[in-house]
Amino acid sequence: MNSISVRALLVRGMLAGLIAGAVAALVAYVLGEGPVDAAIAFEESHSHEHGGEELVSRAVQSTAGLATALLLFGVAVGGVAALAHATALGRIGSFGPRATAALISLGGLLTVYVVPYLKYPPNPPAVGDPETIGRRTALYFLMVVLSVLLGVAAVILGKRLAPRLGKENATVAAAAAFVGVVALAYAFLPSFDEVPKGFPAAVVWDFRLATLAIHVTLWTVFGLTFSHLAGRLHTGPTPARRDHSRASVAQPGPSAD
């Protein structure tokens, strides 16, 4: 693929990410703000410090701030996924541009979010010890990097096993290896249970479900949009049309007597 095609694919990926971020922001506002408000109310009712002035108002945080964060995240996801698409197309099997875009979106959702989420699920405000926030953040990003690298390794493993085991068996073997190594990471990496006493369990559950819905929405909308845009970018004239065009050019016109 030449640089012009990569540039065009990158633009389409970022556009798809922008659209996905906008839809995810709407889902975040509808589903996520209720649990966040409930968590903030609990925190304020149990805090001994009152009267502090917010640098950014809650109204701005829940609207413009939320939308800006998800739009930027969507654009970043789109750019990285577009580059991954340019690299993977034709190298992970006989998948076309649309199928490749869909597989990258599904793989991104699983490796970038779902696998780290299951080990270190997000917490609403007032949940978590401030003294461990640095360690928790570092371990979460370690889990993201590890998950992505294991996902790439699983694809390479499946491709190398395919000639000996067949595509289906190789895919199953690579997926099993991925799950097995992730399970070991889950077992050896430390966990955290820092929900304060008396904090409503329903608020934690609703918040975590909302964040999961936000990311599933973002990656799904991105996958659908990007697969369509990438497919249109790579679509050229079909062989039948090319043959018809060549025949039309080669056909002699009526001769003049």
PDB file of C-alpha atoms in Angstrom:
ATOM      1  CA  MET A   1       0.000   0.000   0.000  1.00  0.00           C
ATOM      2  CA  ASN A   2       1.488   3.350  -0.967  1.00  0.00           C
ATOM      3  CA  SER A   3       1.789   6.383   1.297  1.00  0.00           C
ATOM      4  CA  ILE A   4      -1.176   8.123  -0.323  1.00  0.00           C
ATOM      5  CA  SER A   5      -3.410   5.137   0.485  1.00  0.00           C
ATOM      6  CA  VAL A   6      -2.114   5.014   4.065  1.00  0.00           C
ATOM      7  CA  ARG A   7      -2.842   8.719   4.441  1.00  0.00           C
ATOM      8  CA  ALA A   8      -6.350   8.291   3.050  1.00  0.00           C
ATOM      9  CA  LEU A   9      -6.938   5.302   5.323  1.00  0.00           C
ATOM     10  CA  LEU A  10      -5.679   7.271   8.329  1.00  0.00           C
ATOM     11  CA  VAL A  11      -8.080  10.137   7.599  1.00  0.00           C
ATOM     12  CA  ARG A  12     -10.994   7.717   7.304  1.00  0.00           C
ATOM     13  CA  GLY A  13      -9.997   5.958  10.497  1.00  0.00           C
ATOM     14  CA  MET A  14      -9.859   9.215  12.443  1.00  0.00           C
ATOM     15  CA  LEU A  15     -13.210  10.280  10.983  1.00  0.00           C
ATOM     16  CA  ALA A  16     -14.757   6.965  12.004  1.00  0.00           C
ATOM     17  CA  GLY A  17     -13.239   7.407  15.476  1.00  0.00           C
ATOM     18  CA  LEU A  18     -14.704  10.900  15.731  1.00  0.00           C
ATOM     19  CA  ILE A  19     -18.173   9.579  14.897  1.00  0.00           C
ATOM     20  CA  ALA A  20     -17.766   6.700  17.349  1.00  0.00           C
ATOM     21  CA  GLY A  21     -16.602   9.096  20.077  1.00  0.00           C
ATOM     22  CA  ALA A  22     -19.675  11.286  19.577  1.00  0.00           C
ATOM     23  CA  VAL A  23     -22.044   8.321  19.927  1.00  0.00           C
ATOM     24  CA  ALA A  24     -20.102   7.019  22.950  1.00  0.00           C
ATOM     25  CA  ALA A  25     -20.324  10.465  24.589  1.00  0.00           C
ATOM     26  CA  LEU A  26     -24.105  10.340  24.275  1.00  0.00           C
ATOM     27  CA  VAL A  27     -24.173   6.864  25.858  1.00  0.00           C
ATOM     28  CA  ALA A  28     -21.837   8.069  28.622  1.00  0.00           C
ATOM     29  CA  TYR A  29     -24.082  11.013  29.418  1.00  0.00           C
ATOM     30  CA  VAL A  30     -27.239   8.888  29.504  1.00  0.00           C
ATOM     31  CA  LEU A  31     -25.881   5.863  31.387  1.00  0.00           C
ATOM     32  CA  GLY A  32     -22.835   7.081  33.263  1.00  0.00           C
ATOM     33  CA  GLU A  33     -23.748  10.382  34.857  1.00  0.00           C
ATOM     34  CA  GLY A  34     -26.285   8.900  37.279  1.00  0.00           C
ATOM     35  CA  PRO A  35     -23.788   6.589  39.032  1.00  0.00           C
ATOM     36  CA  VAL A  36     -21.139   9.334  39.029  1.00  0.00           C
ATOM     37  CA  ASP A  37     -23.535  11.788  40.700  1.00  0.00           C
ATOM     38  CA  ALA A  38     -24.497   9.149  43.275  1.00  0.00           C
ATOM     39  CA  ALA A  39     -20.843   8.440  44.031  1.00  0.00           C
ATOM     40  CA  ILE A  40     -20.050  12.149  44.390  1.00  0.00           C
ATOM     41  CA  ALA A  41     -23.013  12.597  46.742  1.00  0.00           C
ATOM     42  CA  PHE A  42     -21.758   9.718  48.893  1.00  0.00           C
ATOM     43  CA  GLU A  43     -18.246  11.191  48.928  1.00  0.00           C
ATOM     44  CA  GLU A  44     -19.486  14.638  49.945  1.00  0.00           C
ATOM     45  CA  SER A  45     -21.719  13.243  52.686  1.00  0.00           C
ATOM     46  CA  HIS A  46     -18.803  11.342  54.231  1.00  0.00           C
ATOM     47  CA  SER A  47     -16.106  13.956  53.720  1.00  0.00           C
ATOM     48  CA  HIS A  48     -14.940  16.220  56.530  1.00  0.00           C
ATOM     49  CA  GLU A  49     -13.683  18.832  54.089  1.00  0.00           C
ATOM     50  CA  HIS A  50     -16.304  21.195  52.745  1.00  0.00           C
ATOM     51  CA  GLY A  51     -16.334  24.467  50.868  1.00  0.00           C
ATOM     52  CA  GLY A  52     -13.563  23.629  48.398  1.00  0.00           C
ATOM     53  CA  GLU A  53     -13.870  25.428  45.084  1.00  0.00           C
ATOM     54  CA  GLU A  54     -13.929  23.281  41.942  1.00  0.00           C
ATOM     55  CA  LEU A  55     -11.521  24.234  39.158  1.00  0.00           C
ATOM     56  CA  VAL A  56     -14.027  22.879  36.627  1.00  0.00           C
ATOM     57  CA  SER A  57     -17.717  22.806  37.462  1.00  0.00           C
ATOM     58  CA  ARG A  58     -19.596  19.521  37.541  1.00  0.00           C
ATOM     59  CA  ALA A  59     -21.863  20.771  34.736  1.00  0.00           C
ATOM     60  CA  VAL A  60     -18.870  21.329  32.455  1.00  0.00           C
ATOM     61  CA  GLN A  61     -17.318  17.996  33.444  1.00  0.00           C
ATOM     62  CA  SER A  62     -20.481  16.066  32.563  1.00  0.00           C
ATOM     63  CA  THR A  63     -21.035  17.780  29.208  1.00  0.00           C
ATOM     64  CA  ALA A  64     -18.206  19.519  27.375  1.00  0.00           C
ATOM     65  CA  GLY A  65     -15.458  17.767  29.330  1.00  0.00           C
ATOM     66  CA  LEU A  66     -16.969  14.332  28.808  1.00  0.00           C
ATOM     67  CA  ALA A  67     -17.583  14.930  25.102  1.00  0.00           C
ATOM     68  CA  THR A  68     -14.085  16.314  24.518  1.00  0.00           C
ATOM     69  CA  ALA A  69     -12.419  13.355  26.231  1.00  0.00           C
ATOM     70  CA  LEU A  70     -14.362  10.752  24.267  1.00  0.00           C
ATOM     71  CA  LEU A  71     -13.995  12.581  20.954  1.00  0.00           C
ATOM     72  CA  LEU A  72     -10.215  12.779  21.390  1.00  0.00           C
ATOM     73  CA  PHE A  73     -10.082   9.155  22.492  1.00  0.00           C
ATOM     74  CA  GLY A  74     -12.157   8.124  19.471  1.00  0.00           C
ATOM     75  CA  VAL A  75      -9.871   9.981  17.068  1.00  0.00           C
ATOM     76  CA  ALA A  76      -6.802   8.383  18.679  1.00  0.00           C
ATOM     77  CA  VAL A  77      -8.380   4.929  18.445  1.00  0.00           C
ATOM     78  CA  GLY A  78      -9.267   5.583  14.810  1.00  0.00           C
ATOM     79  CA  GLY A  79      -5.743   6.636  13.891  1.00  0.00           C
ATOM     80  CA  VAL A  80      -4.069   3.646  15.539  1.00  0.00           C
ATOM     81  CA  ALA A  81      -6.640   1.208  14.142  1.00  0.00           C
ATOM     82  CA  ALA A  82      -6.187   2.618  10.638  1.00  0.00           C
ATOM     83  CA  LEU A  83      -2.432   2.046  10.815  1.00  0.00           C
ATOM     84  CA  ALA A  84      -3.041  -1.467  12.150  1.00  0.00           C
ATOM     85  CA  HIS A  85      -5.432  -2.060   9.246  1.00  0.00           C
ATOM     86  CA  ALA A  86      -2.818  -0.911   6.744  1.00  0.00           C
ATOM     87  CA  THR A  87      -0.320  -3.325   8.280  1.00  0.00           C
ATOM     88  CA  ALA A  88      -2.661  -6.301   8.676  1.00  0.00           C
ATOM     89  CA  LEU A  89      -4.511  -6.209   5.347  1.00  0.00           C
ATOM     90  CA  GLY A  90      -3.527  -9.293   3.370  1.00  0.00           C
ATOM     91  CA  ARG A  91      -1.264 -10.607   6.143  1.00  0.00           C
ATOM     92  CA  ILE A  92      -3.776 -12.259   8.504  1.00  0.00           C
ATOM     93  CA  GLY A  93      -5.589 -14.401   5.989  1.00  0.00           C
ATOM     94  CA  SER A  94      -7.783 -13.957   2.971  1.00  0.00           C
ATOM     95  CA  PHE A  95      -9.879 -11.207   4.555  1.00  0.00           C
ATOM     96  CA  GLY A  96     -11.012  -8.221   2.551  1.00  0.00           C
ATOM     97  CA  PRO A  97     -10.773  -4.590   3.726  1.00  0.00           C
ATOM     98  CA  ARG A  98     -14.169  -4.629   5.467  1.00  0.00           C
ATOM     99  CA  ALA A  99     -13.569  -7.902   7.281  1.00  0.00           C
ATOM    100  CA  THR A 100     -10.069  -6.795   8.299  1.00  0.00           C
ATOM    101  CA  ALA A 101     -11.447  -3.547   9.727  1.00  0.00           C
ATOM    102  CA  ALA A 102     -14.111  -5.455  11.654  1.00  0.00           C
ATOM    103  CA  LEU A 103     -11.564  -7.917  13.060  1.00  0.00           C
ATOM    104  CA  ILE A 104      -9.232  -5.115  14.147  1.00  0.00           C
ATOM    105  CA  SER A 105     -12.121  -3.363  15.900  1.00  0.00           C
ATOM    106  CA  LEU A 106     -13.132  -6.565  17.697  1.00  0.00           C
ATOM    107  CA  GLY A 107      -9.532  -7.293  18.631  1.00  0.00           C
ATOM    108  CA  GLY A 108      -9.082  -3.741  19.872  1.00  0.00           C
ATOM    109  CA  LEU A 109     -12.161  -3.953  22.077  1.00  0.00           C
ATOM    110  CA  LEU A 110     -11.021  -7.259  23.591  1.00  0.00           C
ATOM    111  CA  THR A 111      -7.330  -6.476  24.111  1.00  0.00           C
ATOM    112  CA  VAL A 112      -7.405  -2.756  24.857  1.00  0.00           C
ATOM    113  CA  TYR A 113     -10.462  -2.746  27.090  1.00  0.00           C
ATOM    114  CA  VAL A 114     -12.218  -6.019  27.986  1.00  0.00           C
ATOM    115  CA  VAL A 115      -9.183  -8.023  29.147  1.00  0.00           C
ATOM    116  CA  PRO A 116      -7.802  -5.200  31.376  1.00  0.00           C
ATOM    117  CA  TYR A 117     -11.360  -4.395  32.514  1.00  0.00           C
ATOM    118  CA  LEU A 118     -11.917  -7.904  33.875  1.00  0.00           C
ATOM    119  CA  LYS A 119      -8.768  -7.670  35.991  1.00  0.00           C
ATOM    120  CA  TYR A 120      -8.978  -4.012  37.010  1.00  0.00           C
ATOM    121  CA  PRO A 121     -12.572  -2.797  36.600  1.00  0.00           C
ATOM    122  CA  PRO A 122     -13.114   0.972  36.788  1.00  0.00           C
ATOM    123  CA  ASN A 123     -14.397   2.553  39.973  1.00  0.00           C
ATOM    124  CA  PRO A 124     -16.654   5.568  40.485  1.00  0.00           C
ATOM    125  CA  PRO A 125     -15.540   8.589  42.534  1.00  0.00           C
ATOM    126  CA  ALA A 126     -15.046   7.906  46.261  1.00  0.00           C
ATOM    127  CA  VAL A 127     -13.893   4.326  45.552  1.00  0.00           C
ATOM    128  CA  GLY A 128     -10.185   3.612  45.861  1.00  0.00           C
ATOM    129  CA  ASP A 129      -7.378   4.559  48.227  1.00  0.00           C
ATOM    130  CA  PRO A 130      -5.590   7.764  47.097  1.00  0.00           C
ATOM    131  CA  GLU A 131      -2.294   6.292  48.307  1.00  0.00           C
ATOM    132  CA  THR A 132      -2.506   3.389  45.817  1.00  0.00           C
ATOM    133  CA  ILE A 133      -3.702   5.335  42.768  1.00  0.00           C
ATOM    134  CA  GLY A 134      -0.236   5.450  41.189  1.00  0.00           C
ATOM    135  CA  ARG A 135       0.271   1.715  41.602  1.00  0.00           C
ATOM    136  CA  ARG A 136      -3.225   0.896  40.362  1.00  0.00           C
ATOM    137  CA  THR A 137      -2.782   3.087  37.289  1.00  0.00           C
ATOM    138  CA  ALA A 138       0.599   1.553  36.452  1.00  0.00           C
ATOM    139  CA  LEU A 139      -0.750  -1.989  36.794  1.00  0.00           C
ATOM    140  CA  TYR A 140      -3.765  -1.180  34.646  1.00  0.00           C
ATOM    141  CA  PHE A 141      -1.623   0.144  31.794  1.00  0.00           C
ATOM    142  CA  LEU A 142       0.721  -2.826  32.215  1.00  0.00           C
ATOM    143  CA  MET A 143      -2.310  -5.069  31.721  1.00  0.00           C
ATOM    144  CA  VAL A 144      -3.309  -3.114  28.588  1.00  0.00           C
ATOM    145  CA  VAL A 145       0.182  -3.429  27.057  1.00  0.00           C
ATOM    146  CA  LEU A 146       0.414  -7.105  28.001  1.00  0.00           C
ATOM    147  CA  SER A 147      -3.023  -7.826  26.531  1.00  0.00           C
ATOM    148  CA  VAL A 148      -2.230  -6.101  23.233  1.00  0.00           C
ATOM    149  CA  LEU A 149       1.127  -7.873  22.898  1.00  0.00           C
ATOM    150  CA  LEU A 150      -0.469 -11.224  23.678  1.00  0.00           C
ATOM    151  CA  GLY A 151      -3.172 -10.528  21.103  1.00  0.00           C
ATOM    152  CA  VAL A 152      -0.569  -9.828  18.421  1.00  0.00           C
ATOM    153  CA  ALA A 153       1.384 -12.934  19.464  1.00  0.00           C
ATOM    154  CA  ALA A 154      -1.780 -15.042  19.222  1.00  0.00           C
ATOM    155  CA  VAL A 155      -2.375 -13.853  15.648  1.00  0.00           C
ATOM    156  CA  ILE A 156       1.217 -14.695  14.681  1.00  0.00           C
ATOM    157  CA  LEU A 157       0.959 -18.084  16.384  1.00  0.00           C
ATOM    158  CA  GLY A 158      -2.281 -18.908  14.605  1.00  0.00           C
ATOM    159  CA  LYS A 159      -0.791 -17.986  11.250  1.00  0.00           C
ATOM    160  CA  ARG A 160       2.274 -20.172  11.816  1.00  0.00           C
ATOM    161  CA  LEU A 161       0.222 -23.148  13.017  1.00  0.00           C
ATOM    162  CA  ALA A 162      -2.265 -22.942  10.138  1.00  0.00           C
ATOM    163  CA  PRO A 163      -0.176 -24.939   7.590  1.00  0.00           C
ATOM    164  CA  ARG A 164       0.142 -27.866  10.024  1.00  0.00           C
ATOM    165  CA  LEU A 165      -3.173 -27.783  11.892  1.00  0.00           C
ATOM    166  CA  GLY A 166      -5.510 -26.099   9.441  1.00  0.00           C
ATOM    167  CA  LYS A 167      -7.047 -22.654   9.900  1.00  0.00           C
ATOM    168  CA  GLU A 168      -9.804 -23.649  12.332  1.00  0.00           C
ATOM    169  CA  ASN A 169      -7.599 -25.735  14.627  1.00  0.00           C
ATOM    170  CA  ALA A 170      -4.844 -23.118  14.513  1.00  0.00           C
ATOM    171  CA  THR A 171      -7.316 -20.405  15.487  1.00  0.00           C
ATOM    172  CA  VAL A 172      -8.576 -22.485  18.427  1.00  0.00           C
ATOM    173  CA  ALA A 173      -5.022 -23.243  19.560  1.00  0.00           C
ATOM    174  CA  ALA A 174      -3.956 -19.595  19.364  1.00  0.00           C
ATOM    175  CA  ALA A 175      -7.070 -18.452  21.238  1.00  0.00           C
ATOM    176  CA  ALA A 176      -6.480 -21.070  23.949  1.00  0.00           C
ATOM    177  CA  ALA A 177      -2.874 -19.929  24.333  1.00  0.00           C
ATOM    178  CA  PHE A 178      -4.018 -16.313  24.641  1.00  0.00           C
ATOM    179  CA  VAL A 179      -6.605 -17.166  27.309  1.00  0.00           C
ATOM    180  CA  GLY A 180      -4.116 -19.317  29.201  1.00  0.00           C
ATOM    181  CA  VAL A 181      -1.417 -16.647  29.414  1.00  0.00           C
ATOM    182  CA  VAL A 182      -3.980 -13.969  30.324  1.00  0.00           C
ATOM    183  CA  ALA A 183      -5.259 -16.244  33.122  1.00  0.00           C
ATOM    184  CA  LEU A 184      -1.706 -16.533  34.456  1.00  0.00           C
ATOM    185  CA  ALA A 185      -1.371 -12.741  34.392  1.00  0.00           C
ATOM    186  CA  TYR A 186      -4.649 -12.436  36.291  1.00  0.00           C
ATOM    187  CA  ALA A 187      -3.373 -14.880  38.897  1.00  0.00           C
ATOM    188  CA  PHE A 188       0.031 -13.285  39.478  1.00  0.00           C
ATOM    189  CA  LEU A 189      -0.770  -9.573  39.219  1.00  0.00           C
ATOM    190  CA  PRO A 190      -2.108  -8.020  42.445  1.00  0.00           C
ATOM    191  CA  SER A 191      -5.772  -7.144  42.873  1.00  0.00           C
ATOM    192  CA  PHE A 192      -7.428  -4.288  44.749  1.00  0.00           C
ATOM    193  CA  ASP A 193     -10.631  -4.193  46.774  1.00  0.00           C
ATOM    194  CA  GLU A 194     -10.944  -0.646  48.064  1.00  0.00           C
ATOM    195  CA  VAL A 195     -14.683  -0.021  48.120  1.00  0.00           C
ATOM    196  CA  PRO A 196     -15.330   2.019  51.295  1.00  0.00           C
ATOM    197  CA  LYS A 197     -17.626   0.669  53.968  1.00  0.00           C
ATOM    198  CA  GLY A 198     -21.239   1.599  53.363  1.00  0.00           C
ATOM    199  CA  PHE A 199     -20.754   2.487  49.707  1.00  0.00           C
ATOM    200  CA  PRO A 200     -23.783   1.283  47.707  1.00  0.00           C
ATOM    201  CA  ALA A 201     -22.855  -1.821  45.728  1.00  0.00           C
ATOM    202  CA  ALA A 202     -25.474  -0.934  43.128  1.00  0.00           C
ATOM    203  CA  VAL A 203     -23.635   2.301  42.309  1.00  0.00           C
ATOM    204  CA  VAL A 204     -20.375   0.415  41.672  1.00  0.00           C
ATOM    205  CA  TRP A 205     -22.211  -2.136  39.517  1.00  0.00           C
ATOM    206  CA  ASP A 206     -24.081   0.506  37.517  1.00  0.00           C
ATOM    207  CA  PHE A 207     -20.913   2.523  36.968  1.00  0.00           C
ATOM    208  CA  ARG A 208     -18.951  -0.469  35.717  1.00  0.00           C
ATOM    209  CA  LEU A 209     -21.766  -1.554  33.418  1.00  0.00           C
ATOM    210  CA  ALA A 210     -22.001   1.993  32.064  1.00  0.00           C
ATOM    211  CA  THR A 211     -18.281   2.163  31.298  1.00  0.00           C
ATOM    212  CA  LEU A 212     -18.457  -1.217  29.582  1.00  0.00           C
ATOM    213  CA  ALA A 213     -21.421  -0.027  27.497  1.00  0.00           C
ATOM    214  CA  ILE A 214     -19.526   3.146  26.541  1.00  0.00           C
ATOM    215  CA  HIS A 215     -16.520   1.258  25.209  1.00  0.00           C
ATOM    216  CA  VAL A 216     -18.580  -1.441  23.495  1.00  0.00           C
ATOM    217  CA  THR A 217     -20.523   1.333  21.780  1.00  0.00           C
ATOM    218  CA  LEU A 218     -17.379   3.202  20.757  1.00  0.00           C
ATOM    219  CA  TRP A 219     -15.641   0.166  19.274  1.00  0.00           C
ATOM    220  CA  THR A 220     -18.799  -1.165  17.627  1.00  0.00           C
ATOM    221  CA  VAL A 221     -19.675   2.134  15.959  1.00  0.00           C
ATOM    222  CA  PHE A 222     -16.064   2.581  14.942  1.00  0.00           C
ATOM    223  CA  GLY A 223     -15.896  -0.924  13.480  1.00  0.00           C
ATOM    224  CA  LEU A 224     -19.073  -0.494  11.451  1.00  0.00           C
ATOM    225  CA  THR A 225     -18.131   2.981  10.204  1.00  0.00           C
ATOM    226  CA  PHE A 226     -14.496   2.231   9.474  1.00  0.00           C
ATOM    227  CA  SER A 227     -15.239  -1.057   7.707  1.00  0.00           C
ATOM    228  CA  HIS A 228     -17.606   0.832   5.396  1.00  0.00           C
ATOM    229  CA  LEU A 229     -15.134   3.653   4.720  1.00  0.00           C
ATOM    230  CA  ALA A 230     -12.174   1.300   4.298  1.00  0.00           C
ATOM    231  CA  GLY A 231     -14.194  -0.896   1.966  1.00  0.00           C
ATOM    232  CA  ARG A 232     -15.101   2.051  -0.223  1.00  0.00           C
ATOM    233  CA  LEU A 233     -11.483   3.221  -0.279  1.00  0.00           C
ATOM    234  CA  HIS A 234     -10.215  -0.147  -1.502  1.00  0.00           C
ATOM    235  CA  THR A 235     -13.069  -0.881  -3.883  1.00  0.00           C
ATOM    236  CA  GLY A 236     -12.031  -0.793  -7.517  1.00  0.00           C
ATOM    237  CA  PRO A 237     -13.637  -1.949 -10.731  1.00  0.00           C
ATOM    238  CA  THR A 238     -14.555  -5.622 -10.720  1.00  0.00           C
ATOM    239  CA  PRO A 239     -12.883  -7.991 -13.190  1.00  0.00           C
ATOM    240  CA  ALA A 240     -16.139  -8.246 -15.166  1.00  0.00           C
ATOM    241  CA  ARG A 241     -16.325  -4.467 -15.486  1.00  0.00           C
ATOM    242  CA  ARG A 242     -12.676  -4.246 -16.504  1.00  0.00           C
ATOM    243  CA  ASP A 243     -13.169  -6.910 -19.170  1.00  0.00           C
ATOM    244  CA  HIS A 244     -16.282  -5.138 -20.416  1.00  0.00           C
ATOM    245  CA  SER A 245     -14.406  -1.832 -20.570  1.00  0.00           C
ATOM    246  CA  ARG A 246     -11.539  -3.412 -22.475  1.00  0.00           C
ATOM    247  CA  ALA A 247     -13.933  -5.074 -24.916  1.00  0.00           C
ATOM    248  CA  SER A 248     -15.687  -1.778 -25.502  1.00  0.00           C
ATOM    249  CA  VAL A 249     -12.411  -0.074 -26.290  1.00  0.00           C
ATOM    250  CA  ALA A 250     -11.216  -2.884 -28.538  1.00  0.00           C
ATOM    251  CA  GLN A 251     -14.498  -3.228 -30.459  1.00  0.00           C
ATOM    252  CA  PRO A 252     -14.096  -1.595 -33.883  1.00  0.00           C
ATOM    253  CA  GLY A 253     -16.596   0.994 -34.948  1.00  0.00           C
ATOM    254  CA  PRO A 254     -18.783   0.687 -38.051  1.00  0.00           C
ATOM    255  CA  SER A 255     -16.762   0.750 -41.222  1.00  0.00           C
ATOM    256  CA  ALA A 256     -17.537   3.257 -43.884  1.00  0.00           C
ATOM    257  CA  ASP A 257     -18.049   1.881 -47.385  1.00  0.00           C
TER     258      ASP A 257
END
